[in-house]
XYZ file of C-alpha atoms in Angstrom:
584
model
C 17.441 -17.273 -4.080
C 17.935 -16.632 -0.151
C 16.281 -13.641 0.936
C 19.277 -13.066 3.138
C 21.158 -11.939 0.449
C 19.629 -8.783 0.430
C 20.849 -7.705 3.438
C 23.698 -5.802 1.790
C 23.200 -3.641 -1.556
C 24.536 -4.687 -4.935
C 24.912 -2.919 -7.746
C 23.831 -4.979 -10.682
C 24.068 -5.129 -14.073
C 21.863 -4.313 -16.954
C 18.803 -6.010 -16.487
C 17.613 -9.143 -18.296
C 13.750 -9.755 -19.339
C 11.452 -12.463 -18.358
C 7.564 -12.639 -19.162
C 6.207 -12.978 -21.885
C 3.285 -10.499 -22.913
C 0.896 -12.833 -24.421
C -1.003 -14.203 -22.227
C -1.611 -18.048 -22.468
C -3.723 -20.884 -20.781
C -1.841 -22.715 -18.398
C -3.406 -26.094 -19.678
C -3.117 -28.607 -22.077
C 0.452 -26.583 -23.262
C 3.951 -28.114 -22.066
C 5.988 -25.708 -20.020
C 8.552 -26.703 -22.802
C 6.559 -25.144 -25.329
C 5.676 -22.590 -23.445
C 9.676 -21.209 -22.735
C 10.750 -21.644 -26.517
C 8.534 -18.497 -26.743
C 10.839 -16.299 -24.563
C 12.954 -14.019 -26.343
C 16.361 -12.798 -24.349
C 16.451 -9.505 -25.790
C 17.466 -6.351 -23.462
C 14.652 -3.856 -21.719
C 16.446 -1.315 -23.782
C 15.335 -2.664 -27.162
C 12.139 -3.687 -26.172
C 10.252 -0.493 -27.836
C 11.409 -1.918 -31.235
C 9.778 -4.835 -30.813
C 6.479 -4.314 -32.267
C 6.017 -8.761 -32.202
C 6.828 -12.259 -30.225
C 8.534 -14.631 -32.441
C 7.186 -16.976 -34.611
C 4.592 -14.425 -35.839
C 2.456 -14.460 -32.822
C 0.521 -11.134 -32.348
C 1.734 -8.589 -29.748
C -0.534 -8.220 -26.793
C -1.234 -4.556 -27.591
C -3.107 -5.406 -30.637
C -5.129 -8.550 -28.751
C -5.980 -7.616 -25.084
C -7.303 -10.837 -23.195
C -9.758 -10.738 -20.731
C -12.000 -12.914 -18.021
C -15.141 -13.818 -19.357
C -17.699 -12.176 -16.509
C -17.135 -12.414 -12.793
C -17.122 -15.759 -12.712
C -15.985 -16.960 -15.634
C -12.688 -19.513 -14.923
C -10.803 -18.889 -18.671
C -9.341 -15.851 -20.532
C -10.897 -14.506 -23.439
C -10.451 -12.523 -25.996
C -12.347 -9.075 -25.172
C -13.220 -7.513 -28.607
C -10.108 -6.800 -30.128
C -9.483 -4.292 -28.136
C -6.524 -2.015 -28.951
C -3.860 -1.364 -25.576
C -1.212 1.299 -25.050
C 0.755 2.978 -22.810
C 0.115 5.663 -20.687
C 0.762 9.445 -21.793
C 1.385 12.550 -20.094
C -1.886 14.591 -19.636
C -3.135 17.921 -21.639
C -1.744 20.170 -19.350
C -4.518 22.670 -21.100
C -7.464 20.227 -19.682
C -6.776 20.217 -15.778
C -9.879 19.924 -14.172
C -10.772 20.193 -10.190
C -11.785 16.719 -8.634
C -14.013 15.759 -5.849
C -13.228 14.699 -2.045
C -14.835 11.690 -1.865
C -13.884 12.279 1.918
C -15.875 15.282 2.178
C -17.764 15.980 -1.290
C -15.370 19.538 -1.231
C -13.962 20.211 -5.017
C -10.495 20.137 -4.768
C -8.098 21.582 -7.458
C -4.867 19.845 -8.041
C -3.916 21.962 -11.077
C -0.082 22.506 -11.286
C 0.890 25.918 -11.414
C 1.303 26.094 -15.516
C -1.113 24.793 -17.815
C 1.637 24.859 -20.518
C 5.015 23.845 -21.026
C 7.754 22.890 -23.313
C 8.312 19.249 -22.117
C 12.063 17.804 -23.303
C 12.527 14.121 -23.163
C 14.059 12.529 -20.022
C 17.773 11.804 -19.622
C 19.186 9.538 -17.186
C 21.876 10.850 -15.017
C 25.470 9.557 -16.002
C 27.073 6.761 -14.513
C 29.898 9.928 -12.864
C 27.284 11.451 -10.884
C 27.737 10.942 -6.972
C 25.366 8.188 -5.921
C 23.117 9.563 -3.649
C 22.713 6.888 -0.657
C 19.489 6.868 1.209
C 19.778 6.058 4.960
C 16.976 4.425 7.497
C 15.347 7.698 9.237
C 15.230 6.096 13.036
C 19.827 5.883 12.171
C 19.682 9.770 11.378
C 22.395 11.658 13.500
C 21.883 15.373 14.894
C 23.822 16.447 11.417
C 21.066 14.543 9.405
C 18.146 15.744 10.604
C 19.688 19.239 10.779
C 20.526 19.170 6.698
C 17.550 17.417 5.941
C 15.409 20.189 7.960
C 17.568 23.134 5.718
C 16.188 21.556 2.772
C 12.693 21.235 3.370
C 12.798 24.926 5.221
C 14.636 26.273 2.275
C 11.351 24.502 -0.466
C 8.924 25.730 2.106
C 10.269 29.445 1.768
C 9.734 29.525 -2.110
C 6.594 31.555 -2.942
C 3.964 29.128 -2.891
C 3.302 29.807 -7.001
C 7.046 28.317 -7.657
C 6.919 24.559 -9.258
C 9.753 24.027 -6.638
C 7.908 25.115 -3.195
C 6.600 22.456 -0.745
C 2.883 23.402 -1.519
C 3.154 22.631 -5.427
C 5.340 19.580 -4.853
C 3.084 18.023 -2.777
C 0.224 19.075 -5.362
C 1.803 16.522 -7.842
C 0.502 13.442 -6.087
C -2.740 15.049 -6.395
C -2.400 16.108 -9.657
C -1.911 12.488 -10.828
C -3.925 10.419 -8.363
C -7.038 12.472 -7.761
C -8.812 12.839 -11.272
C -7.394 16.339 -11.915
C -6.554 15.360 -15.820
C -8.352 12.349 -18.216
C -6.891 10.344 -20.385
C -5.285 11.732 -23.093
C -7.996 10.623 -25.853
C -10.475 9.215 -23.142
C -13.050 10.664 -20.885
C -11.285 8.230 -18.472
C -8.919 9.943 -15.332
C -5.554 9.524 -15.229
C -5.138 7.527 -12.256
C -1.748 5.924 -10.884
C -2.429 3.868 -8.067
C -3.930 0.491 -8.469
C -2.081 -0.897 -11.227
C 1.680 -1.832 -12.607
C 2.548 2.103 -12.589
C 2.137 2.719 -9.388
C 6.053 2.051 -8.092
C 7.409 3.138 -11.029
C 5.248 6.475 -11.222
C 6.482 7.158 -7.438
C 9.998 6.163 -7.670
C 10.326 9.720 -10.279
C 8.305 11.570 -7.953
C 11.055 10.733 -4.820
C 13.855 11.118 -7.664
C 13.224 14.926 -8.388
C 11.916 15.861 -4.875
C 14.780 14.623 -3.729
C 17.181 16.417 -6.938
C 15.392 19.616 -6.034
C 15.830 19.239 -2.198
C 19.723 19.014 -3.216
C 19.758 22.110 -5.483
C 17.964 24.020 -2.877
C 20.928 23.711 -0.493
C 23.651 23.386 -3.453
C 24.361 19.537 -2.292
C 24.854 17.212 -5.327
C 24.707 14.431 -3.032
C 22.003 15.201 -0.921
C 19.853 11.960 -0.743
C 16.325 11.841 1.457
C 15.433 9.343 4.284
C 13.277 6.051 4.316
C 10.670 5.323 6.798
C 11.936 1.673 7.727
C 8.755 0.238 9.085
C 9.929 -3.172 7.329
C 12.327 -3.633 10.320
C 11.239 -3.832 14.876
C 13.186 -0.872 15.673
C 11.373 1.034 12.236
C 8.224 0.614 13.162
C 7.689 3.285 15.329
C 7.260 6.740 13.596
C 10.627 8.285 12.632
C 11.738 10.343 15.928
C 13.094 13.698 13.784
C 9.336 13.838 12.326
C 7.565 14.312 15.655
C 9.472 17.227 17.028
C 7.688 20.714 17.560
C 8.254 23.479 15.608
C 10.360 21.747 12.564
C 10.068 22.157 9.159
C 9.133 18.189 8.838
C 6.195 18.272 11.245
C 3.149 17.941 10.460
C 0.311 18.890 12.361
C -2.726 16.810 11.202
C -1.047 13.200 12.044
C -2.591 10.997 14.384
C -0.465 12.078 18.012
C -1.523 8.831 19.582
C 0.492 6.556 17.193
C 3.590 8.721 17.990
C 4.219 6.284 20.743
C 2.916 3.030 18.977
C 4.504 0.342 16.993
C 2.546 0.114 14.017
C 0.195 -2.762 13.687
C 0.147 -3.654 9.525
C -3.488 -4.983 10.483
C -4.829 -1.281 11.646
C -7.660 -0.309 10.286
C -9.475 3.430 11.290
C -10.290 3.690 14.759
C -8.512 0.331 16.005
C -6.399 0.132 19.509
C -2.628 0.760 19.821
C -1.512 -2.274 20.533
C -0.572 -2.965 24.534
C 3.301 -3.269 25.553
C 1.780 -6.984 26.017
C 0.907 -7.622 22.382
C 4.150 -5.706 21.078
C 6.088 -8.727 20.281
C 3.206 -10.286 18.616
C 2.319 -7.602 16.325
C 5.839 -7.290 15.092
C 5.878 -10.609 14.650
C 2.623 -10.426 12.399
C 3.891 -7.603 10.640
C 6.885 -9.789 9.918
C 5.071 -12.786 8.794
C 3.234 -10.693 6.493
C 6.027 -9.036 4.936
C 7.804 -12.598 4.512
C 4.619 -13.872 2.811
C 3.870 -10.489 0.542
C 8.151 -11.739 -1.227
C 7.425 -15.330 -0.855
C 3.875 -14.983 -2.893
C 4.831 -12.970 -5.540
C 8.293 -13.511 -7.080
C 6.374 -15.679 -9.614
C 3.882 -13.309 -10.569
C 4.881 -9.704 -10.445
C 1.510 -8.346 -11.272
C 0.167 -9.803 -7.718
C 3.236 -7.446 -6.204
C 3.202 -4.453 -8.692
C -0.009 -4.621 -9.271
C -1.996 -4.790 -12.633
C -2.158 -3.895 -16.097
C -3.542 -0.050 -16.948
C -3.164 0.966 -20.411
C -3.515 4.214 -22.213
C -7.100 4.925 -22.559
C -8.588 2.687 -20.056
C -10.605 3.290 -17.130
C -8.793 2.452 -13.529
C -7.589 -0.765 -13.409
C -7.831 -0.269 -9.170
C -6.423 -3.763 -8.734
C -3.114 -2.866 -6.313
C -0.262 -5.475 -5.819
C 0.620 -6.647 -2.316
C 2.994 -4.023 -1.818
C 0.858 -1.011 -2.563
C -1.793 -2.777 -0.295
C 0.541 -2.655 2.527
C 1.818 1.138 1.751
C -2.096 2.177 2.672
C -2.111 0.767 5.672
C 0.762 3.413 6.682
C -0.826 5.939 5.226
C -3.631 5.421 7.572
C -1.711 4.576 10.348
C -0.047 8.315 10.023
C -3.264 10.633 9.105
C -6.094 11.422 11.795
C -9.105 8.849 12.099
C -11.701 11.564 11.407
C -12.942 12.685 7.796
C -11.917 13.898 5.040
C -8.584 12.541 6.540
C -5.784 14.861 6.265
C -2.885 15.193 5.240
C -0.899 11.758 4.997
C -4.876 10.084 5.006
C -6.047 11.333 1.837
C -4.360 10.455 -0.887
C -4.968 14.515 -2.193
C -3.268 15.530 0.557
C -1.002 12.918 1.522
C 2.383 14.970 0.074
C 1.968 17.812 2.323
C 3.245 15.437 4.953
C 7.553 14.654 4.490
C 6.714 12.175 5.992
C 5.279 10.647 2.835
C 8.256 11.071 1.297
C 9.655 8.653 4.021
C 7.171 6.507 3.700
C 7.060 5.854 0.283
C 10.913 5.844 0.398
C 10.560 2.493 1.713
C 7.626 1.312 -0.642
C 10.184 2.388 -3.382
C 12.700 0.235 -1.654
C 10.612 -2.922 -0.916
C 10.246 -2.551 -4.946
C 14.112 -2.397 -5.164
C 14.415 -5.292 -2.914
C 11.921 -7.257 -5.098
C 13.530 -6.746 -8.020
C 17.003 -7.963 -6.566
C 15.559 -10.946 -5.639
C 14.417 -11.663 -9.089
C 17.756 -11.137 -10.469
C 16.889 -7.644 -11.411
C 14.474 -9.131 -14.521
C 12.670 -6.449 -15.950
C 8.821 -7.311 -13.800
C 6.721 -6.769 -17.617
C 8.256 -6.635 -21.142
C 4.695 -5.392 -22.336
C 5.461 -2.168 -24.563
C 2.499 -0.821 -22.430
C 4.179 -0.755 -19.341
C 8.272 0.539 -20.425
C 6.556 2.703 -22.780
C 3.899 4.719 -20.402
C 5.213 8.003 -19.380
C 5.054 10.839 -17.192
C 5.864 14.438 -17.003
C 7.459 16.247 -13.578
C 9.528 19.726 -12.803
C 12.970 18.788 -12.690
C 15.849 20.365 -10.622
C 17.030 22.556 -13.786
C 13.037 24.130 -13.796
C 12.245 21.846 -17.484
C 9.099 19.980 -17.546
C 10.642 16.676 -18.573
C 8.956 13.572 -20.017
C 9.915 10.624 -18.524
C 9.243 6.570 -19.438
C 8.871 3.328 -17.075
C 11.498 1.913 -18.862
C 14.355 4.391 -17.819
C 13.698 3.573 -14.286
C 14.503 -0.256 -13.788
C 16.356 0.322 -10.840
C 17.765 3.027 -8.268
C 21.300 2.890 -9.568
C 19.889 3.387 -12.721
C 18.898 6.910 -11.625
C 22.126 7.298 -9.544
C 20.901 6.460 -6.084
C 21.047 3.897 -3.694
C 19.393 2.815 -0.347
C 21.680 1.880 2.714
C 21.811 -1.970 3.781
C 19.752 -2.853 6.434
C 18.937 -6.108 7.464
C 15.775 -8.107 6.633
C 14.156 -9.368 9.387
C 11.546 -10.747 7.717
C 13.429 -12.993 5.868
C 13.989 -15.378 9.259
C 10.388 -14.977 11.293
C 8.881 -17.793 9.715
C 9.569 -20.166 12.520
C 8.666 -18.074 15.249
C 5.284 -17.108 13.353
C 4.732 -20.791 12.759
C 4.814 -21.226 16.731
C 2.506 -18.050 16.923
C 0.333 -19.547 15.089
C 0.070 -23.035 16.320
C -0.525 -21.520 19.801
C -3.847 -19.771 18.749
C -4.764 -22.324 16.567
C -4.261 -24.731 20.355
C -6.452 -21.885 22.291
C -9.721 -22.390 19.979
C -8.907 -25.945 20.343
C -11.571 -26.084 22.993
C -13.969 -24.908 20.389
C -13.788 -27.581 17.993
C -17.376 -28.719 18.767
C -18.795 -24.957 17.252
C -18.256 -26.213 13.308
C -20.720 -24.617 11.233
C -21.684 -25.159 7.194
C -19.863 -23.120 5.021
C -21.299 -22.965 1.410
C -20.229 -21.402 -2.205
C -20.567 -17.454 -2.913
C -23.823 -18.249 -5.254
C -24.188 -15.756 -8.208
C -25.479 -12.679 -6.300
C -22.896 -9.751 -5.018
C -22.718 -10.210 -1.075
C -22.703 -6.946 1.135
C -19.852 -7.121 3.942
C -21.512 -6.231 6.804
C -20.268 -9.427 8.480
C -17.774 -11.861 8.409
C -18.644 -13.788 5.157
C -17.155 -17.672 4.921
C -17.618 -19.822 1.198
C -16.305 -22.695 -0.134
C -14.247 -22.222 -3.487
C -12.981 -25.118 -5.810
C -9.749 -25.532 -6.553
C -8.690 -26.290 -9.928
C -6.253 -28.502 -9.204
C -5.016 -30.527 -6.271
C -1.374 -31.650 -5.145
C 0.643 -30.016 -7.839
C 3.920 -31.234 -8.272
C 7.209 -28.823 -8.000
C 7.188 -28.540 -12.115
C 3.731 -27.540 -12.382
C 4.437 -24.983 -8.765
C 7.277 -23.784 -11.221
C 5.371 -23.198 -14.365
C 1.610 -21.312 -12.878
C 1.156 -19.682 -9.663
C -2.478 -20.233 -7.408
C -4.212 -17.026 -7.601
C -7.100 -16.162 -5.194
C -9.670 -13.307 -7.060
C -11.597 -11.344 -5.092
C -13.920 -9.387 -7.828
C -16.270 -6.480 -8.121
C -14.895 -4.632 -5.039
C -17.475 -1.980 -4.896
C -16.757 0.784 -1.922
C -19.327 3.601 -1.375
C -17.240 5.759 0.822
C -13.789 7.188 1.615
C -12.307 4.409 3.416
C -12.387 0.818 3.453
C -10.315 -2.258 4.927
C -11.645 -6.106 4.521
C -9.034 -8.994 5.586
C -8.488 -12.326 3.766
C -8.567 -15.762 5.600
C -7.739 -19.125 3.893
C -8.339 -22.163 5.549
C -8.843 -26.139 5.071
C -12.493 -27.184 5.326
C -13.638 -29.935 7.960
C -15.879 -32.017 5.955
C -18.059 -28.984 4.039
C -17.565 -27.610 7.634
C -15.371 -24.692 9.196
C -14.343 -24.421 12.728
C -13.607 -20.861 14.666
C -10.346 -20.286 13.814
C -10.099 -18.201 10.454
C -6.824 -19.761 9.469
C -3.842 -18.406 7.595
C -3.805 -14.404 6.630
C -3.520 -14.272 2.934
C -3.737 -10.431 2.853
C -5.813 -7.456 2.928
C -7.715 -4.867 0.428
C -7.172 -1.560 1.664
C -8.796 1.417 0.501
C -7.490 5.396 1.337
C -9.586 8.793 0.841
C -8.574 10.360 -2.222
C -10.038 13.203 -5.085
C -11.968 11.377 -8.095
C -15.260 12.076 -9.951
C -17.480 9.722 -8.398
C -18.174 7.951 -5.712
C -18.973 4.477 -6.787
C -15.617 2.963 -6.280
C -14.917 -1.337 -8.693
C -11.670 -2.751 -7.706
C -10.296 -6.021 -7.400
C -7.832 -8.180 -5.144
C -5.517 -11.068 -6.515
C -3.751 -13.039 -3.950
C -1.033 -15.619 -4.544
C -1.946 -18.706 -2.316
C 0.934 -21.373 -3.633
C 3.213 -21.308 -0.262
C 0.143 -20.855 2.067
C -1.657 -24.207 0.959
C 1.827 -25.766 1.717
C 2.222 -24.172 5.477
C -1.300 -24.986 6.262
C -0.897 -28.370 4.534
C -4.016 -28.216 2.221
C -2.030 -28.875 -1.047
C -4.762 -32.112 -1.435
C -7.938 -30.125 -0.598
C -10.130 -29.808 -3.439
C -11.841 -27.133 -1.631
C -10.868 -24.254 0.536
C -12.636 -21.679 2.835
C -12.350 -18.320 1.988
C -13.425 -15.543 4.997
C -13.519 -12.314 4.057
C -13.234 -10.714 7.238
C -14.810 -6.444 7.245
C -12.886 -3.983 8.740
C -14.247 -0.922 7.947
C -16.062 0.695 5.377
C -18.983 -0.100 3.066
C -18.048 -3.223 0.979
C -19.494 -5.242 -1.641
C -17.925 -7.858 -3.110
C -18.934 -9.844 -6.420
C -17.113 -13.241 -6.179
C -14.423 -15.538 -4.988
C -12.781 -17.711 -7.101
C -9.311 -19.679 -7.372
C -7.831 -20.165 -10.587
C -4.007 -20.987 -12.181
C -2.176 -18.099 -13.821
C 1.012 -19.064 -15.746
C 4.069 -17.293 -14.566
C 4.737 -15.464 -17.899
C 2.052 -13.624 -17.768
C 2.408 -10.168 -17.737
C -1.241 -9.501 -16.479
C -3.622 -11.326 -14.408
């Protein structure tokens, strides 16, 4: 599908279901055999499916997993038992701990009991509620959007409604304020396949709230459009003095700045010199985050977390890119308030702005699938989450009610996609650099495998990783995707940024030039338990091997390029995941 297409908003219909949620090698079975498994029933009916045809078992009563670090094939990992995520005990709230600045910090909501009613979508007669790019707002914008968030900032600050206990809610369910229900593990929704779908409600009843406050059944909020040259500056209406939608513990010398998607704590605005570059870059990156993933949702939305299980901490693309803003917006200095920590981050409207736009870039995702459903696993439409509606009822609502905006009666304003045509320009970019360390091609140096021992990023760090397999053809590109793993992420500290390089080797040799970006892990201050912080990264590769033409490399060099923060990492490895995989 063009990307151009989504330049303009359609309203689709129902949406139709790809994946398939047991996992499977991607070898020795034809792709033949492999689609005769699909089955083309509707999201809707998907919770009365309880198994795949032909008798196979459904993947919540087999959960498959890698054998070790390194290990190359999936397993099967005990038998274990999956299922979706549940509300919390409101009864068991719990205060966390900064790991910015060791404080406790409670991010109890203001009842620790409530009837809770079952969700019901809006009806198809409601107004649909458009959301418009902030930098287009006119004077009679800004001004209703600042009598909203005045009239939720006079509530008395014990209301559900009032800006303080609003913004509480991000902390309540990303900070460790609640475990599991059944588990000592914390309810945790960043870093997996819940993430968008988790925020999209939270915008949805801010936003339903906002509109009752000012009796406006059409109110609808802004998005930050940092996707786009002339949105990547910080949203004029947020800087001004004395409104309701400033906020006073933002970084004041990015007010000015185009935003550079490679920022990491501390870094340079970028010169008027390097402007066109870095939007440019930013671009390129965006182009290559679609381009990557429309096989493979998981490496966009992220990973599997079921009910029960610890943090699965392994973001998609998108959510990778969405921390970069958030510490592009909050101060440079610990613990990182307000939009720098994620306990703190939705005191800040403009989070709401912000993740606006990561709500859209999931909306624009999905469009370009054909509006498929991104996992038919039971696990992920069945997990659910409770939130303060606009009619004061604690309502419980499921992933699979959300598929889409329209679905929940709102819509975001076409805008165009600049992205979708900077490959050229990027490619030119690129070949200029690559022409400037040309003089340098005398300084190769060995580059060798990780080896079986963690490595510490205190430097660059450069290894060789086999490919397992070499000049694919188009049928096997279509049926499994080239994943690059990054495992056992540990971080000992708030914040942490490392950059991923992917280049062709020169005879078990690497030159000076790091090669082709393949993307970033990115790490924000938030409220857990501990400090000891596992993660992973999983990067689709399968269009950068063709632009850097090393489809017939057996190996590649991998550079894990430090940023900031303490960073181990426990190994590198390239492997094929079939595209109807639900997880990685």
């Amino acid at each position: 599908m063009s990307l151009s297409l989504l330049a303009t908003t359609t309203t689709l219909s129902s949406p139709t279901i790809s994946g398939n949620p047991l996992r499977k090698s991607t070898t020795n079975t034809p792709r033949s055999v492999r689609l005769s498994n699909r089955t083309p029933y509707t999201s809707c009916e998907l919770n009365k499916q309880t198994q795949e045809p032909n008798g196979a078992i459904d993947r919540r009563n087999v959960l498959l997993g890698l054998g070790g670090i390194y290990g190359a094939t999936a397993t099967i990992a005990n038998n274990a038992i999956g299922a979706p995520m549940e509300p919390p005990d409101l009864a068991k709230c719990h205060p966390a701990t900064d790991n910015a600045d060791k404080r406790k910090i409670n991010c109890c909501p203001p009842y620790s009991a409530a009837t809770i009613v079952d969700f019901k979508p809006p009806s198809a007669s409601e107004p649909l509620r458009v959301r418009k790019a902030a930098h287009k707002y006119n004077k009679d914008d800004v001004a209703k959007f600042e009598a909203a968030i005045a009239a939720m900032k006079a509530l008395p600050a014990h209301d559900p409604w009032s800006f303080g206990q609003q913004a509480t809610i991000h902390c309540t369910f990303c900070n460790g304020a609640f475990d599991q229900v059944g588990s000592k593990n914390l309810l945790q929704i960043h870093g997996s396949w819940i993430f968008h779908p988790w925020h999209r409600y939270y915008l949805y009843f801010w936003e339903r709230i906002l509109g009752k406050l000012i009796g406006d059944d059409t109110f609808a909020i802004p998005f930050w459009n940092w996707d786009t040259p002339e949105g990547m500056y910080i949203p004029e209406m947020y800087k001004k003095s004395g409104s309701p939608l400033e906020d006073t513990n933002r970084n004041k010398d990015h007010y000015t700045s185009v935003i550079d998607y490679k920022y990491s704590l501390g870094d340079p605005n970028p010169t008027p010199a390097q402007i066109d570059e870095v939007v440019t870059r930013n671009l390129a990156e965006l182009d290559s985050i679609f381009k990557e993933t429309l096989q493979l949702p998981a490496l966009f939305m992220g990973k599997a977390q079921r009910g029960g299980e610890a943090a699965a901490n392994a973001p998609g693309r998108n959510e990778s890119l969405h921390g970069v803003m958030h510490t592009w917006v909050g101060p440079v200095t610990t613990p990182y308030h307000d939009m720098g920590n994620f306990a703190t981050a939705g005191r800040d409207p403009l989070f709401f702005g912000h993740h606006g736009n990561v709500d859209r870039m999931w909306d624009i995702y999905s469009k370009l699938r054909g509006q498929k459903v991104e996992f038919r696993d039971p696990d992920y439409l069945e997990s659910s989450f409770i939130f303060y509606d606009e009619n004061r009822q604690v309502v419980n609502v499921k992933v699979k009610d959300c598929p889409t905006p329209e679905s929940l009666r709102y819509s975001y304003s076409p805008e165009p996609l600049a992205w979708t045509t900077i490959r050229r320009k990027y490619k030119r970019l690129q070949d200029e650099a690559q022409k400037r360390s040309a003089g340098d091609s005398l300084r190769l140096k060995p580059v060798s495998e990780f080896g079986s021992q963690p490595r510490k990023l205190t430097e660059p760090v450069q290894v060789l990783v086999q490919r397992p397999k070499t000049s694919r053809t188009k049928d096997e590109k279509a049926d499994s995707v080239e994943v690059l793993f990054i495992d056992g992420i540990q971080v000992t500290g708030a914040t942490a940024r490392f950059d991923i390089y992917v280049t062709k080797p020169i005879e078990g040799h690497v030159g000076p030039h790091n090669g082709e970006f393949a993307g970033s892990y990115v790490k924000v201050a938030h409220a857990n338990h501990t400090h000891k912080y596992d993660a992973s990264l999983e990067l689709g590769i399968s269009t950068l091997l063709e632009e850097i033409d090393a489809e017939s490399s057996q190996k590649l060099v991998v550079t894990l390029l430090p940023r900031n923060g303490d960073v181990t990492v426990g190994g590198v490895q390239i492997r094929l995941v079939d595209v109807d995989d639900d997880d990685l």
